[in-house]
XYZ file of C-alpha atoms in Angstrom:
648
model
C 14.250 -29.508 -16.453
C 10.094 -29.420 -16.219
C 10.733 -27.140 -19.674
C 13.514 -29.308 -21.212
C 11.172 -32.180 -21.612
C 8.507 -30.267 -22.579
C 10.477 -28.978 -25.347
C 11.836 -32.570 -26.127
C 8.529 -34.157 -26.683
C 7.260 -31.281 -28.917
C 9.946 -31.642 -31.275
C 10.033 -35.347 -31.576
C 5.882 -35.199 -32.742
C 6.948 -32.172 -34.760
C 9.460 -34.837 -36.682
C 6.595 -37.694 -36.601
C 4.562 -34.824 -38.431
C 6.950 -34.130 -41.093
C 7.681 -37.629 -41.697
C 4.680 -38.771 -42.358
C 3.559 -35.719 -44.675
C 6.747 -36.576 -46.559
C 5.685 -40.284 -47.052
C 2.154 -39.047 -47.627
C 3.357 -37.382 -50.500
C 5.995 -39.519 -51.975
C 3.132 -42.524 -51.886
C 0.292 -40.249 -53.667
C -0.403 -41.198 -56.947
C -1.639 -37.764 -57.566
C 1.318 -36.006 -55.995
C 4.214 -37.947 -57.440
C 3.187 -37.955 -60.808
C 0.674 -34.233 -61.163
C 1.149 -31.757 -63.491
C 4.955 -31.157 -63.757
C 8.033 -31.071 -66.116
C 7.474 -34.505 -67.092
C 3.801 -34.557 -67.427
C 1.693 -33.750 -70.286
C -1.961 -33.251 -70.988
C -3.978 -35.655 -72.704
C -4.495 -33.805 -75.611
C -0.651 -33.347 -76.620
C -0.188 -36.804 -75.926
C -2.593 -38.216 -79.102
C -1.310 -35.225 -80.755
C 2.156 -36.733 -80.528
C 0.694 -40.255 -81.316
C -0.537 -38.546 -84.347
C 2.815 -37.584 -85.500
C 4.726 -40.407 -84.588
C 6.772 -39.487 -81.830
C 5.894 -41.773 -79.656
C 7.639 -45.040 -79.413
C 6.095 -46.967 -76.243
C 3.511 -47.129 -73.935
C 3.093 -48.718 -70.838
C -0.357 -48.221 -68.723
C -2.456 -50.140 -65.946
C -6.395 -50.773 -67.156
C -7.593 -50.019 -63.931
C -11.501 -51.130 -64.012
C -12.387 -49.692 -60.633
C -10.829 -46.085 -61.660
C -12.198 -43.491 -63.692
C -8.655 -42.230 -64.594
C -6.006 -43.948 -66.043
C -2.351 -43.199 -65.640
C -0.087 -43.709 -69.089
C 3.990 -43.552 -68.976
C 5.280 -43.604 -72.728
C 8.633 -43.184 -74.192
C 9.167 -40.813 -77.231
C 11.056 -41.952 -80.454
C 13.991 -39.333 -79.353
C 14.181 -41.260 -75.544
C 12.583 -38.607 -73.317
C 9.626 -39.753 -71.320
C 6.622 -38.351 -69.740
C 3.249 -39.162 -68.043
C -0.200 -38.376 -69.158
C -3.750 -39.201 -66.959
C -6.470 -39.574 -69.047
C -10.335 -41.172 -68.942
C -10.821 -44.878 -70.023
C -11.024 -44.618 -73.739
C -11.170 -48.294 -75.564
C -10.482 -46.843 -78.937
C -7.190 -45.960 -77.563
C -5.682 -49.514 -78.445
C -6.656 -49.603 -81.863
C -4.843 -46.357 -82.043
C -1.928 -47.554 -80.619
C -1.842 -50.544 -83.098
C -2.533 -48.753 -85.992
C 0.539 -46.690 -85.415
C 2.979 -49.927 -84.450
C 3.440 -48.345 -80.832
C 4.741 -51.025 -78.303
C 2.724 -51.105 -75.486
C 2.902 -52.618 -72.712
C -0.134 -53.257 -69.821
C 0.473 -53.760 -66.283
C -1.504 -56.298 -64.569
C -4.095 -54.510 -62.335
C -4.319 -54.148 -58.233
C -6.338 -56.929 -57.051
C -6.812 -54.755 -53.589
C -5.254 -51.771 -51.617
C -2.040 -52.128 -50.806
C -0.006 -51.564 -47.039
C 1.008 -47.636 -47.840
C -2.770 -47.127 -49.357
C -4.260 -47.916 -46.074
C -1.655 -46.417 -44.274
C -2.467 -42.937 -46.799
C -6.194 -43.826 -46.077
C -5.791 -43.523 -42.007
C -2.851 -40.597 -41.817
C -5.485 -38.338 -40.890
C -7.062 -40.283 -37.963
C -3.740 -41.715 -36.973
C -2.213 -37.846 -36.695
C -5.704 -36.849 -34.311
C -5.144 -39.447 -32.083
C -1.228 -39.299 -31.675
C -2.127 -35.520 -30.975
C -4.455 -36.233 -28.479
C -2.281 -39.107 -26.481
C 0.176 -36.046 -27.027
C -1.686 -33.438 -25.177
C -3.115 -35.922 -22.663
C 0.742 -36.965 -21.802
C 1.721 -32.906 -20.830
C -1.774 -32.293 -19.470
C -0.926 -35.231 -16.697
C 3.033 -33.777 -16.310
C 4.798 -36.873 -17.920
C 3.180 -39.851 -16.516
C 1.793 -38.766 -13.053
C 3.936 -35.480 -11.627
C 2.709 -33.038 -9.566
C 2.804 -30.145 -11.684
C 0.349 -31.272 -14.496
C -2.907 -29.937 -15.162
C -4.657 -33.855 -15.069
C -3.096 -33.920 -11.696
C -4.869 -31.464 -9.583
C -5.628 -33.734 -7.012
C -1.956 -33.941 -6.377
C -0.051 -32.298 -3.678
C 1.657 -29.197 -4.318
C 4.127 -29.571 -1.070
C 7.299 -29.136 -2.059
C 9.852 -31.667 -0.399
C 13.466 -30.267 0.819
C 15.419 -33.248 2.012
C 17.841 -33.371 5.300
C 20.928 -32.418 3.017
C 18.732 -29.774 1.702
C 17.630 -27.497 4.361
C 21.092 -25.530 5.408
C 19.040 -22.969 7.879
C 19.730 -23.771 11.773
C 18.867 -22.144 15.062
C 21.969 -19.939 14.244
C 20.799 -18.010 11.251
C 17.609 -16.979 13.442
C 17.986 -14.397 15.944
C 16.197 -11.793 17.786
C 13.243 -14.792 19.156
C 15.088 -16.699 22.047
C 11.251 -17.321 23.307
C 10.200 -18.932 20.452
C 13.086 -21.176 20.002
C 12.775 -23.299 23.581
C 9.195 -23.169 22.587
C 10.381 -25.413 19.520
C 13.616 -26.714 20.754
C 11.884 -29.949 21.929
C 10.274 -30.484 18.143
C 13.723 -30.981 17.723
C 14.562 -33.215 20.044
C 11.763 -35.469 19.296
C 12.401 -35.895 16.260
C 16.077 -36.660 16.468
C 14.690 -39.077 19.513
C 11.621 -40.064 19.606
C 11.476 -42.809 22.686
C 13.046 -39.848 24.590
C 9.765 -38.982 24.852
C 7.208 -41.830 24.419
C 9.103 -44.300 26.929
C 8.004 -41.569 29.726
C 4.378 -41.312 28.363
C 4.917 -38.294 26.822
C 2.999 -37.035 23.572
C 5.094 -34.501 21.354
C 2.858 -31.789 20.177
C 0.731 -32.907 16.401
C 0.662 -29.292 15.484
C 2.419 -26.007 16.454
C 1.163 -22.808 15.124
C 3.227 -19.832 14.928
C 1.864 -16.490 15.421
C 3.097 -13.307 14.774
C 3.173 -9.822 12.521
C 4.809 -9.999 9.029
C 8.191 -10.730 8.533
C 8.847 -11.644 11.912
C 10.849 -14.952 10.967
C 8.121 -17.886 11.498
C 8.707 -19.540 8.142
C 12.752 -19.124 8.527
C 11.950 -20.465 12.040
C 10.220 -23.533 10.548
C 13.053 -24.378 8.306
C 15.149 -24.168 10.787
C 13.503 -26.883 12.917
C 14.104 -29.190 9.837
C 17.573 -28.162 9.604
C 18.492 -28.722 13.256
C 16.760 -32.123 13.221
C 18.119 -33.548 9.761
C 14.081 -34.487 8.616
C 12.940 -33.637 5.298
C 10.483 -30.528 5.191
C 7.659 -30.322 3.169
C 6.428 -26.460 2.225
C 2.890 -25.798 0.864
C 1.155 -22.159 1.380
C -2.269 -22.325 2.372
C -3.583 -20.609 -1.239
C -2.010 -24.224 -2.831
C -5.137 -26.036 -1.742
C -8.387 -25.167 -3.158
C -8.296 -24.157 -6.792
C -11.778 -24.197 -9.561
C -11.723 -27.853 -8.994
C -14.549 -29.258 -6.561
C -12.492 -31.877 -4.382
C -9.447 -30.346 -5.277
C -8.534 -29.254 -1.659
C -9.429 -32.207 -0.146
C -7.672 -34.692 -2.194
C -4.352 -32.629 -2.289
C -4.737 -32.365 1.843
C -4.630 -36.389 1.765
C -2.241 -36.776 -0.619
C -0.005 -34.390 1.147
C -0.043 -36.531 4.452
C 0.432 -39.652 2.576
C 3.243 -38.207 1.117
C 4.308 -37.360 4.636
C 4.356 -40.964 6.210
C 6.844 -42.390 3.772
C 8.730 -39.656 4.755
C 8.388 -39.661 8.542
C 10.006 -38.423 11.059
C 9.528 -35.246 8.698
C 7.380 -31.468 9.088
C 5.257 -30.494 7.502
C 4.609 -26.723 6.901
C 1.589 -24.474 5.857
C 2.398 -20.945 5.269
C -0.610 -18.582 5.796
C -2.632 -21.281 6.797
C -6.092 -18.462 7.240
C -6.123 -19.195 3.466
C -7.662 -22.418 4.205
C -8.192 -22.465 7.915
C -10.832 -19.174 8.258
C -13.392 -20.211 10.597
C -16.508 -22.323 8.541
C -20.103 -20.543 8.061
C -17.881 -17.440 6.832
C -19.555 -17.540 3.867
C -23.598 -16.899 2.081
C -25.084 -19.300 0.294
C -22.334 -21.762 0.075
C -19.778 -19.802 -1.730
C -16.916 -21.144 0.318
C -18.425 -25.414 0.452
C -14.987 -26.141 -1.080
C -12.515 -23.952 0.995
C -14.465 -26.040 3.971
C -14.164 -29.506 2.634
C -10.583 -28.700 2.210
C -10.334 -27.430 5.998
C -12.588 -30.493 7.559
C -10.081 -32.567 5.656
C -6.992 -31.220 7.064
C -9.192 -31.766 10.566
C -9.381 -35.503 9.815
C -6.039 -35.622 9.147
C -4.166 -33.774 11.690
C -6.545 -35.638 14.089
C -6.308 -39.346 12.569
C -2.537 -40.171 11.356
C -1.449 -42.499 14.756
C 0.797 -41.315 16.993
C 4.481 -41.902 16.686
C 4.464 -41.669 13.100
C 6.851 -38.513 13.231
C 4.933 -36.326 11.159
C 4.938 -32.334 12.630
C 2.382 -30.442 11.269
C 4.069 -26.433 11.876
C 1.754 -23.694 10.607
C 2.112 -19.720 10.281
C -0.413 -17.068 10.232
C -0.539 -13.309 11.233
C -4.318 -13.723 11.879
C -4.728 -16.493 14.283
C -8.129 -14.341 15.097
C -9.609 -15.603 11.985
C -9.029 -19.209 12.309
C -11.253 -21.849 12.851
C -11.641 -22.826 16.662
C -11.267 -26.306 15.846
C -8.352 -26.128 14.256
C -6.958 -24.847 17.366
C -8.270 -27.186 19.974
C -5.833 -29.614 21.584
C -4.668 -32.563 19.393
C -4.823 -30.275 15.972
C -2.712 -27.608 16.661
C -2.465 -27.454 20.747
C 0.884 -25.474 20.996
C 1.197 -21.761 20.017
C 4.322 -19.686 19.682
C 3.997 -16.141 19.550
C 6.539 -14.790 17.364
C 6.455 -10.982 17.944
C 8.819 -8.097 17.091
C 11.968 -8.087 18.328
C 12.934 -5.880 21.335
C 16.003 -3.951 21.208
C 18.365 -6.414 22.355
C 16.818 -9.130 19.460
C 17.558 -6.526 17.199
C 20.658 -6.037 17.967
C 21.290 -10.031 17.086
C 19.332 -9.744 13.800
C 21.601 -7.145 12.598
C 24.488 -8.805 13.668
C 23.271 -11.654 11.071
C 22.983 -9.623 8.550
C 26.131 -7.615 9.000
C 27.757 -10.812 8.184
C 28.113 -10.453 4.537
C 28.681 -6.568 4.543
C 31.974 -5.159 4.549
C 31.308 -2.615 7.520
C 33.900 0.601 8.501
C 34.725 0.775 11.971
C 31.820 3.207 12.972
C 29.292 0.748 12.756
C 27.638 0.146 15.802
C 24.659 -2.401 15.690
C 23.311 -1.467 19.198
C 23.237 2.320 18.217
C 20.957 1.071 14.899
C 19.107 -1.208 17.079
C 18.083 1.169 19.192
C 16.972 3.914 16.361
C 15.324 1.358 15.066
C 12.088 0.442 17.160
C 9.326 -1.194 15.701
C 11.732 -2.540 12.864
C 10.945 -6.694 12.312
C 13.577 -8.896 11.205
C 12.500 -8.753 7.330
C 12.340 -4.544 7.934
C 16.396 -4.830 9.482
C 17.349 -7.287 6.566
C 16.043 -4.239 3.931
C 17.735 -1.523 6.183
C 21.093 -3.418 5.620
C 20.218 -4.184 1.892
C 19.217 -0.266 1.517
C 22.825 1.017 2.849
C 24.953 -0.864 1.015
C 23.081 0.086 -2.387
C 23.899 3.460 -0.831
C 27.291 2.555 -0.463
C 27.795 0.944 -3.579
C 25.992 4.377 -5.246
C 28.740 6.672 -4.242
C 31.894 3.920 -5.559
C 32.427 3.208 -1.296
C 34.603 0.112 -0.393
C 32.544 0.011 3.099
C 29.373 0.665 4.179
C 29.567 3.279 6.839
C 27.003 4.593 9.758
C 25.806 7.096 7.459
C 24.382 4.618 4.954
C 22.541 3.203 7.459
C 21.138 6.467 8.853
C 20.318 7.288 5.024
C 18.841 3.701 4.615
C 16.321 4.053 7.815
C 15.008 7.761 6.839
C 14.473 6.024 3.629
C 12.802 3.193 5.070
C 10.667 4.982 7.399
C 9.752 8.332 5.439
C 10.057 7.251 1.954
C 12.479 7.919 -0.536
C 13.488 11.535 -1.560
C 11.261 13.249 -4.417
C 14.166 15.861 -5.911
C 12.549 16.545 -9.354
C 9.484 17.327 -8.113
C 8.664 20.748 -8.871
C 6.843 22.674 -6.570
C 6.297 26.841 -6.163
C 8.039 28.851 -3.332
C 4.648 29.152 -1.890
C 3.775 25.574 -1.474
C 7.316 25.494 -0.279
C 7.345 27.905 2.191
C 3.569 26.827 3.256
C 5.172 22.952 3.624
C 8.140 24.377 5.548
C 5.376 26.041 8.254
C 3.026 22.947 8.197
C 5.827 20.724 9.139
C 7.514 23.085 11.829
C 4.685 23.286 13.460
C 4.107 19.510 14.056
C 8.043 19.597 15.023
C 7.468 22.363 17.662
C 3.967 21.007 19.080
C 6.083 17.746 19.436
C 8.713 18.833 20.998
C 6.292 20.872 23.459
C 3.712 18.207 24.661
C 4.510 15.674 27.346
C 5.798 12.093 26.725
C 5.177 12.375 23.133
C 8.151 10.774 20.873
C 11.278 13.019 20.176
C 11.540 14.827 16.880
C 14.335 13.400 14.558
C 14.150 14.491 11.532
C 12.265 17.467 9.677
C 12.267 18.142 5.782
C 10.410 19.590 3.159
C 11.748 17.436 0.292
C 8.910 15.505 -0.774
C 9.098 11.864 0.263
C 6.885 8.854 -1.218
C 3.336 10.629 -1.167
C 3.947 13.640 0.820
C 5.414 16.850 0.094
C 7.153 17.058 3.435
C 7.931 14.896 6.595
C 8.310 14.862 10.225
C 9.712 12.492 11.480
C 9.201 11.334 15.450
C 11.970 8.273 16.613
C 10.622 6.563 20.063
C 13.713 6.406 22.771
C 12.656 2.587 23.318
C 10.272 0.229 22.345
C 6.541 0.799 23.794
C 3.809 -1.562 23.957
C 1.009 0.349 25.750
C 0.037 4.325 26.136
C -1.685 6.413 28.570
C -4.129 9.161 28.209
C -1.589 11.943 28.379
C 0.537 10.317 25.438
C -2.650 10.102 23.341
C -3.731 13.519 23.850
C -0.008 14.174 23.291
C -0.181 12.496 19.325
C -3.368 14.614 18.850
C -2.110 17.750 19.545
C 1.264 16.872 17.002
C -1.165 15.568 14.178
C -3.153 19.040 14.304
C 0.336 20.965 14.322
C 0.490 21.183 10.604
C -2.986 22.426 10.064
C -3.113 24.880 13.239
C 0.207 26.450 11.842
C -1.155 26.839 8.442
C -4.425 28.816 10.224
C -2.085 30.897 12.101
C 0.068 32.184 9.481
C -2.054 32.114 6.028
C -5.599 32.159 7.636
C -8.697 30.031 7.451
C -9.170 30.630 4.680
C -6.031 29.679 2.643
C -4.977 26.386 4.641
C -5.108 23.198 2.469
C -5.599 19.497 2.306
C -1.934 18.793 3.405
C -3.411 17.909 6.889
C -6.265 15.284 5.345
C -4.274 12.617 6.791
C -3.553 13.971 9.955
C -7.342 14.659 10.431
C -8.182 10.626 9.351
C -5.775 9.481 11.599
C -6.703 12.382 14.502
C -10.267 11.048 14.307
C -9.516 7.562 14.625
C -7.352 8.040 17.610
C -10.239 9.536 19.332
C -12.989 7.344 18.198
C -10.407 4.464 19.898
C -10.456 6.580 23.046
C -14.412 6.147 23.266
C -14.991 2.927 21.302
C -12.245 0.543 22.474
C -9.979 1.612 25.230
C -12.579 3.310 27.488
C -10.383 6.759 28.266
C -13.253 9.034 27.772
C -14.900 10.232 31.390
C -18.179 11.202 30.163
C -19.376 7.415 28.280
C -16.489 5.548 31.079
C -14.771 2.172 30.338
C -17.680 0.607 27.754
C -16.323 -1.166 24.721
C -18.951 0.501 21.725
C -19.410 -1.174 18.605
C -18.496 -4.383 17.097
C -15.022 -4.941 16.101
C -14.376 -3.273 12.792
C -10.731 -5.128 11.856
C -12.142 -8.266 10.857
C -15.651 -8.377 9.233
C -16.990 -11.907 7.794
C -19.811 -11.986 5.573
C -22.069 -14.729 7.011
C -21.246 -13.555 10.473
C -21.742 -9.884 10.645
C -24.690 -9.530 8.681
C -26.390 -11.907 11.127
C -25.808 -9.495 13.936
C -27.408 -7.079 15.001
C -26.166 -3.387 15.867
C -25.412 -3.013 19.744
C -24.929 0.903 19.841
C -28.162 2.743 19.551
C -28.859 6.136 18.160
C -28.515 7.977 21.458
C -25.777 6.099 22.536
C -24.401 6.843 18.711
C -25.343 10.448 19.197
C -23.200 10.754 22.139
C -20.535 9.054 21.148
C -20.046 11.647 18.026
C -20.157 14.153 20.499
C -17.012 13.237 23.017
C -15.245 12.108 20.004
C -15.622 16.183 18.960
C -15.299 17.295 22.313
C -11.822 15.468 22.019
C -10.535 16.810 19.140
C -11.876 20.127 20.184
C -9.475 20.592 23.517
C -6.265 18.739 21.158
C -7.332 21.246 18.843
C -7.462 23.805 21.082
C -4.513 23.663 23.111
C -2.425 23.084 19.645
C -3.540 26.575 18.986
C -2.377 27.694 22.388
C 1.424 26.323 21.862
C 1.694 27.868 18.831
C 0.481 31.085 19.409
C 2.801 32.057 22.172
C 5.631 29.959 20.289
C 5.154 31.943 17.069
C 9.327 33.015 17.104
C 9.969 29.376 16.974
C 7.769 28.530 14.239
C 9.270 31.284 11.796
C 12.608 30.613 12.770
C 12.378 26.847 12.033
C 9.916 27.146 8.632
C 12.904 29.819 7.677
C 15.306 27.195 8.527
C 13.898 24.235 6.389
C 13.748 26.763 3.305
C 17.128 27.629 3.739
C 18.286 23.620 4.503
C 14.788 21.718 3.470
C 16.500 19.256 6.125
C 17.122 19.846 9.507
C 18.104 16.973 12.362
C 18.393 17.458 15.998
C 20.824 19.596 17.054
C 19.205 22.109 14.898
C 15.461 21.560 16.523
C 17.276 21.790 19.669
C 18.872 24.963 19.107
C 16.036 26.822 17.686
C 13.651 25.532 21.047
C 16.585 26.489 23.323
C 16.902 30.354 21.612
C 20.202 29.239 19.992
C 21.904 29.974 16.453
C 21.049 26.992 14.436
C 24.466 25.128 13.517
C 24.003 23.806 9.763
C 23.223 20.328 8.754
C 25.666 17.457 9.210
C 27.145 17.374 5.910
C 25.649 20.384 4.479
C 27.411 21.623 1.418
C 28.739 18.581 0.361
C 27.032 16.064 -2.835
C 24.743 13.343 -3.087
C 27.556 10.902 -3.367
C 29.302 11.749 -0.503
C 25.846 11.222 1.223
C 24.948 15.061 1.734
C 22.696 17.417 0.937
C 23.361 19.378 -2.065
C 21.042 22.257 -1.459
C 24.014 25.337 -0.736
C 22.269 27.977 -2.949
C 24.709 31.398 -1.789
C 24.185 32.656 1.753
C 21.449 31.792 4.179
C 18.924 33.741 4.497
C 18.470 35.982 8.123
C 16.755 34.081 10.426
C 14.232 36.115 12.646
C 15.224 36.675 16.688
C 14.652 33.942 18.696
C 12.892 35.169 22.324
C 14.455 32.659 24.100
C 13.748 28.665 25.679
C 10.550 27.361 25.266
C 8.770 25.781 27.895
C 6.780 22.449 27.873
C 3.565 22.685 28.310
């Protein structure tokens, strides 16, 4: 519509334009009557005098112009116009030759269409101007305008609008009571006040990405019938000094006409970081713009209806008077769904999905730990694009299998070309993660091993946690340390030291990191004890950290390297130790993934228990049927198994 207009206007000032060049020239002297068909030159007209051929004349004796225009009328009837300078003896000539002439009565002054010719210029600057002036302020005053910066940039949903309710949102029964009285307030607002009560000004939700807080929010306006108004927190403060502030006012004017209503800022540590974040004033506008939304949350009267509901994933860097009682005194954590939640946010999105009978949402919820609600929408998006790939009338359990491996190991590299020694050194580095995994106590079982490359790596394994876990001990730690060096360690073992590669660079990073944790943060190191080390590295402001100073000194630094090695030493170690006297295995299974390049579960179990490996599910069969279409001939003879490993 915003376009439409846009468009409109421009073409109606195009037509002005052409409409006045038109008159411009049909009004010129110069223009209407210049050089032409019926226009000679001053020299063939007293030639034609000369000879007689002329029969008439008719001319203005303009005193004020150099140039006088002639129209004359030949003795055969045709007619023509000549410009020529003031010549007196011109007359006589005339007479002497018995040509009829005829002299118009001069211009006493300019006339309307003179001025009007005189002005065109100015008059076209100016309309252009008011013009550009008219867009530049979005048609008299909107909100989208460049002139009107200092407008809000809230958009406004009304009741009818907002079709979201407390039954499109699943897998956060918490959070919902949390906010299940916003809702009642603002259906009934004396419910409250008649008691004494004071409904919350502010709530802030809290929680990782794609957890549900803004489909949360709108569904607080949809259960209570208010009109919702929707700004991010990046909407605020722009190049403009004063910008943020006079947008934040404008917003909760906007807001009273329209109480009872919510308002809600998405990522509000745009504009809510905590003040003095910043050197030498760089930031003077982002904290006008926050002391602003202080005053406000903090001044509008009570009883006016108006919710402020914010969301951020880094409540850590917000200001702490933003979150002080009266501003925004309620939070609701809005975590990641356990399995049961799951469970209910699939169930949501199964809705529109034409599903075979051997989909179970319990069995996905439960391979599925970690997942948030946006992750479980994308795993149901993912299968049925893999259904709808292979011509399938219903998405099937498979898909969905497909769709998380996808998901969580990136999708399949097939073209890539790679030599049968990278292969067969990929097929070794990722058994012996699988087997080292498998061998370790309460470390996550192994699901899924392959050598196809995959996003950025040339091969994957792939761990899937029985349940969801929200702390570890020592033993699972050391556990993941001794699986990350798997890779490496087997590439020692079987090509030497001197021919393993950078295929474990990640594993070290993230190896080294664990540990450092171990020392640093979480105290599980016996020699420095349960001492927090170091400042906290997640979240460094300028303005903050460079004012303190460094609490670790260079012994205590010193040591701290040297448990952290000490560490990786024993994982490194005893990673050695599994594989060495579990060498069988790790042929058998590398031989496996060169013969399969994916192997699941009941193959990893069969090589660890000394069994024949049963093929793949689905081995032999295409890429649209959802199988692997690697069946080059025979398989290759797998080495003798010794017999069932033992955990270590």
């Amino acid at each position: 519509m915003r376009m439409n207009d846009l468009t409109k206007n421009l073409l109606l000032w195009v037509v002005v334009a052409v409409v006045l060049m038109v008159v411009f020239q049909s009004f010129s002297p110069r223009m209407a009557g210049g050089v032409g068909a019926d226009s000679i030159t001053y020299t063939q007209f007293l030639k034609e005098v000369d000879s007689g051929r002329v029969k008439s004349v008719d001319y203005t004796d303009e005193t004020n112009l150099a140039v006088n225009a002639i129209r004359f009328k030949r003795t055969d009837g045709s007619e023509a116009t000549v410009y020529g300078p003031r010549d007196d003896k011109l007359v006589d000539v005339l007479y002497s030759k018995n040509i009829e002439m005829t002299r118009q009565k001069p211009s006493t002054g300019p006339g309307f269409w003179s001025l009007v010719l005189n002005f065109l210029p100015v008059i076209l600057i100016i309309g252009f101007w008011l013009f550009i002036m008219r867009q530049m302020q979005g048609g008299g005053g909107g909100a989208k305008g460049a002139m009107s910066f200092g407008k809000s940039r809230a958009k406004l949903q009304g009741e009818d609008q907002i079709k979201i309710t407390f039954a499109d949102v699943a897998g956060c029964d918490e959070a919902k009571e949390e906010v299940g009285e916003l809702v009642d307030f603002l259906r009934d607002p004396t419910k409250f006040t008649k008691l004494g009560g004071k409904i919350p000004r502010g709530v802030l939700m809290v929680g990782p990405p794609g957890t549900g807080k803004t489909l949360l929010a709108k569904a607080i306006a949809g259960e209570a019938k208010v009109p919702f108004f929707s700004i991010s927190g990046s909407d605020f403060v722009e190049m403009f000094v004063g910008v943020g502030a006079s947008r934040v006012r404008d917003m909760f004017e906007q807001a009273k006409k329209h109480a009872p209503c919510i308002i809600f800022i998405d990522e509000i540590d745009a504009v809510g970081r905590h003040r003095g974040a910043g050197l030498g004033g760089g930031h003077d506008e982002r904290e006008q713009t926050l002391n602003q939304l202080l005053v406000e949350m903090d001044g509008f009267e009570g009883g006016e209806g108006v919710i402020v509901i914010a969301a951020t994933n880094r409540p850590d860097v917000l200001d702490p008077a933003l979150l002080r009682p009266g501003r925004f005194d309620r939070q609701v954590v809005v975590g990641l769904p356990d399995v049961k939640g799951r469970e209910q946010i699939l169930r949501v999105h199964m809705r529109k999905l034409p599903l075979a009978d051997d989909v179970v949402p319990m069995v996905i919820a439960r391979g599925t730990p970690g997942f948030s609600g946006a992750d479980l929408a994308n795993l149901c998006n993912e299968a049925a694009l893999f259904a709808a790939r292979g011509s399938e009338k219903e998405v099937r359990m498979d898909h969905f299998d497909r769709a998380r491996d996808k998901i969580l190991m990136g999708a399949e590299r097939r073209s890539m070309a790679m030599s049968e020694d990278e292969k067969t050194l990929t097929a070794y580095h990722e058994a012996g993660h699988a087997i080292v995994g498998r061998l370790v106590p309460e470390h996550d079982p192994v699901y899924k091993v392959t050598i196809i490359p995959r996003g950025r790596a040339l091969g994957v394994t792939m761990y899937l946690p029985e349940g969801d876990r929200y702390s570890m001990n020592r033993v699972a730690i050391e556990s993941q340390l001794c699986s990350l060096y798997g890779g490496r360690v087997a590439e020692e073992l079987i090509f030497g030291g001197d021919k393993v590669t950078t295929g474990a660079s990640n594993d070290i990073e993230r190896a080294t990191k664990m540990a450092r944790n171990m020392v640093t943060k979480w105290g599980l190191s016996d020699e420095l004890g349960p001492v927090a080390y170091g400042e906290e590295e997640d979240e460094v402001f300028l303005g903050r950290s460079v004012t303190q100073h460094k609490n670790v000194s260079d012994e205590t630094a010193r040591k701290i390297d040297e448990v952290v090695r000490s560490i990786l030493d024993k994982a490194y170690s005893k990673t050695k130790t599994i594989l060495t006297e579990n060498l069988d295995k790790l042929h058998a299974m590398s031989q496996l993934l060169l013969q399969y390049e994916t192997i699941d579960v009941p193959q990893i179990d069969a090589i660890m228990e000394g069994r024949e490996p049963p093929p793949p599910a689905g081995w032999g069969k295409s890429d649209k049927d959802g199988g692997n279409n690697n069946d080059k001939g025979s398989p290759r003879p797998l080495p003798p198994i010794a017999g069932p490993a033992e955990q270590l």
